[in-house]
Short mmCIF file of C-alpha atoms in Angstrom, two decimals:
data_model
loop_
_atom_site.label_atom_id
_atom_site.label_comp_id
_atom_site.label_asym_id
_atom_site.label_seq_id
_atom_site.Cartn_x
_atom_site.Cartn_y
_atom_site.Cartn_z
CA MET A 1 17.67 -2.94 -42.31
CA GLU A 2 18.07 -0.21 -40.11
CA HIS A 3 14.59 0.72 -40.31
CA MET A 4 13.67 -2.82 -39.21
CA MET A 5 15.90 -2.76 -36.36
CA THR A 6 14.30 0.54 -34.87
CA LEU A 7 10.71 -1.00 -35.33
CA ASN A 8 11.85 -4.37 -33.46
CA ARG A 9 13.47 -2.01 -30.60
CA ASP A 10 10.13 -0.02 -30.56
CA HIS A 11 7.82 -3.14 -30.48
CA ALA A 12 10.06 -4.55 -27.58
CA ALA A 13 9.91 -1.31 -25.64
CA THR A 14 6.16 -1.22 -26.12
CA THR A 15 5.88 -4.79 -24.90
CA ASP A 16 7.97 -4.25 -22.12
CA HIS A 17 5.93 -1.29 -21.02
CA GLU A 18 2.82 -3.11 -21.64
CA ALA A 19 4.38 -6.07 -19.44
CA VAL A 20 5.40 -3.94 -16.62
CA ALA A 21 2.09 -2.00 -16.58
CA ARG A 22 0.28 -5.39 -16.11
CA LYS A 23 2.61 -6.28 -13.10
CA VAL A 24 1.97 -2.94 -11.34
CA GLU A 25 -1.67 -3.39 -11.76
CA ALA A 26 -1.46 -7.20 -10.32
CA PHE A 27 0.61 -5.85 -7.47
CA ARG A 28 -2.09 -3.17 -6.68
CA LEU A 29 -4.58 -5.96 -6.72
CA ALA A 30 -2.58 -8.22 -4.59
CA GLN A 31 -2.02 -5.59 -2.04
CA ILE A 32 -5.61 -5.08 -1.82
CA ALA A 33 -6.21 -8.57 -1.55
CA ALA A 34 -3.33 -9.11 0.76
CA ASP A 35 -2.62 -12.21 -1.33
CA PRO A 36 1.07 -13.70 -0.01
CA LYS A 37 1.34 -16.22 -3.04
CA ALA A 38 0.76 -13.16 -5.63
CA LEU A 39 2.94 -10.76 -4.01
CA GLY A 40 5.64 -13.42 -3.56
CA ALA A 41 5.63 -14.14 -7.41
CA LEU A 42 5.77 -10.14 -8.39
CA CYS A 43 8.58 -9.60 -6.08
CA ALA A 44 12.40 -10.28 -6.62
CA ASP A 45 14.42 -12.11 -4.30
CA ASP A 46 16.35 -9.23 -3.25
CA LEU A 47 13.61 -7.01 -2.79
CA SER A 48 14.01 -3.68 -0.94
CA TYR A 49 10.79 -2.21 0.15
CA SER A 50 10.72 1.07 1.92
CA HIS A 51 7.70 2.80 3.50
CA SER A 52 7.03 6.58 3.96
CA ASN A 53 8.10 6.38 7.52
CA GLY A 54 11.49 5.04 6.53
CA PHE A 55 10.77 1.79 7.57
CA LEU A 56 12.48 -1.09 5.56
CA GLU A 57 11.69 -4.54 4.71
CA ASP A 58 13.14 -7.54 2.51
CA LYS A 59 11.02 -9.70 0.71
CA ALA A 60 9.92 -11.85 3.69
CA ALA A 61 9.11 -9.04 6.08
CA PHE A 62 7.20 -7.09 3.37
CA ILE A 63 5.11 -10.25 2.53
CA ALA A 64 4.62 -11.21 6.18
CA ASN A 65 3.43 -7.61 7.16
CA ALA A 66 1.42 -7.17 4.06
CA THR A 67 -0.57 -10.15 4.79
CA ASP A 68 -0.81 -10.10 8.45
CA GLY A 69 -4.43 -8.90 8.55
CA LYS A 70 -3.49 -5.95 10.80
CA THR A 71 -4.29 -3.23 8.06
CA GLU A 72 -7.29 -4.18 5.54
CA PHE A 73 -7.07 -1.98 2.38
CA LEU A 74 -10.76 -0.80 1.45
CA SER A 75 -9.10 0.95 -1.96
CA ILE A 76 -5.84 1.78 -3.25
CA ALA A 77 -5.56 3.92 -6.56
CA TYR A 78 -2.35 4.36 -8.41
CA LYS A 79 -2.91 7.84 -9.99
CA ASP A 80 -0.89 9.24 -13.08
CA PRO A 81 1.36 6.56 -13.28
CA THR A 82 4.68 6.82 -15.56
CA ILE A 83 6.65 3.95 -16.82
CA LYS A 84 9.99 4.34 -18.18
CA ILE A 85 11.88 1.22 -19.58
CA VAL A 86 15.77 1.54 -19.34
CA GLY A 87 17.26 -1.62 -20.74
CA PRO A 88 16.45 -4.40 -18.11
CA ALA A 89 14.88 -2.24 -15.50
CA ALA A 90 11.72 -0.16 -15.55
CA VAL A 91 11.43 3.23 -13.38
CA VAL A 92 7.60 3.36 -12.25
CA ARG A 93 6.20 6.44 -10.46
CA PHE A 94 2.71 7.18 -9.46
CA HIS A 95 0.34 8.99 -6.86
CA TRP A 96 -0.55 6.33 -4.33
CA MET A 97 -4.14 7.13 -2.71
CA ALA A 98 -5.64 4.53 -0.18
CA GLU A 99 -8.28 4.37 2.29
CA MET A 100 -7.59 1.23 4.85
CA MET A 101 -8.76 -0.08 8.44
CA THR A 102 -6.07 -0.24 10.84
CA GLY A 103 -6.31 -0.52 14.78
CA GLY A 104 -10.23 -0.07 14.29
CA GLN A 105 -9.58 3.20 12.53
CA LYS A 106 -10.49 4.38 8.87
CA VAL A 107 -7.27 6.13 7.59
CA ALA A 108 -6.63 7.51 4.31
CA ASN A 109 -2.94 8.40 2.78
CA SER A 110 -1.58 10.01 -0.16
CA LEU A 111 1.86 9.14 -1.01
CA HIS A 112 4.36 9.50 -4.12
CA ILE A 113 5.67 5.99 -5.02
CA LEU A 114 8.84 5.04 -7.02
CA MET A 115 8.95 1.38 -7.88
CA ASN A 116 11.98 -0.30 -9.60
CA TRP A 117 11.26 -3.41 -11.62
CA LEU A 118 13.80 -5.75 -13.08
CA LYS A 119 13.44 -7.99 -16.13
CA GLN A 120 14.56 -11.47 -15.00
CA GLY A 121 14.35 -13.47 -18.18
CA ASP A 122 11.11 -12.98 -19.89
CA ASP A 123 9.39 -11.64 -16.30
CA TRP A 124 9.34 -8.38 -14.42
CA LYS A 125 9.80 -8.50 -10.70
CA LEU A 126 9.54 -5.65 -8.14
CA LEU A 127 13.23 -5.02 -6.93
CA SER A 128 12.65 -2.08 -4.91
CA ARG A 129 9.92 0.36 -3.88
CA SER A 130 10.13 3.75 -2.00
CA ALA A 131 7.27 6.10 -0.40
CA THR A 132 7.24 9.65 0.35
CA LYS A 133 4.44 11.38 2.11
CA LEU A 134 2.64 14.11 0.29
#
């Protein structure tokens, strides 16, 4: 019986890990597409989104600013991602590498990202994000 419980717990952890990985990839694609509907569906209502310059946004401000057309992402890569499931939370870290057009200039940036995802029912939502310049 104990073996079965371990197996079920391991399966649940694997399933959660895969679900979070899918959400992280969906978030990356939604950022590139500047898709407000997709970003809104991926973010928790209590989102705290912090940029590498310390600028902090709530969910509404993040979605408005991410989709206002002032920055066009040419590419975003999430390098060397790690996902750790801790109960109903997932700690996600990766190296963000992006190229974008902003103010008529092509800009590249390299950041370390920390995301915290929260399981709400059967769905994972981005609760917080923090960025550090590399």
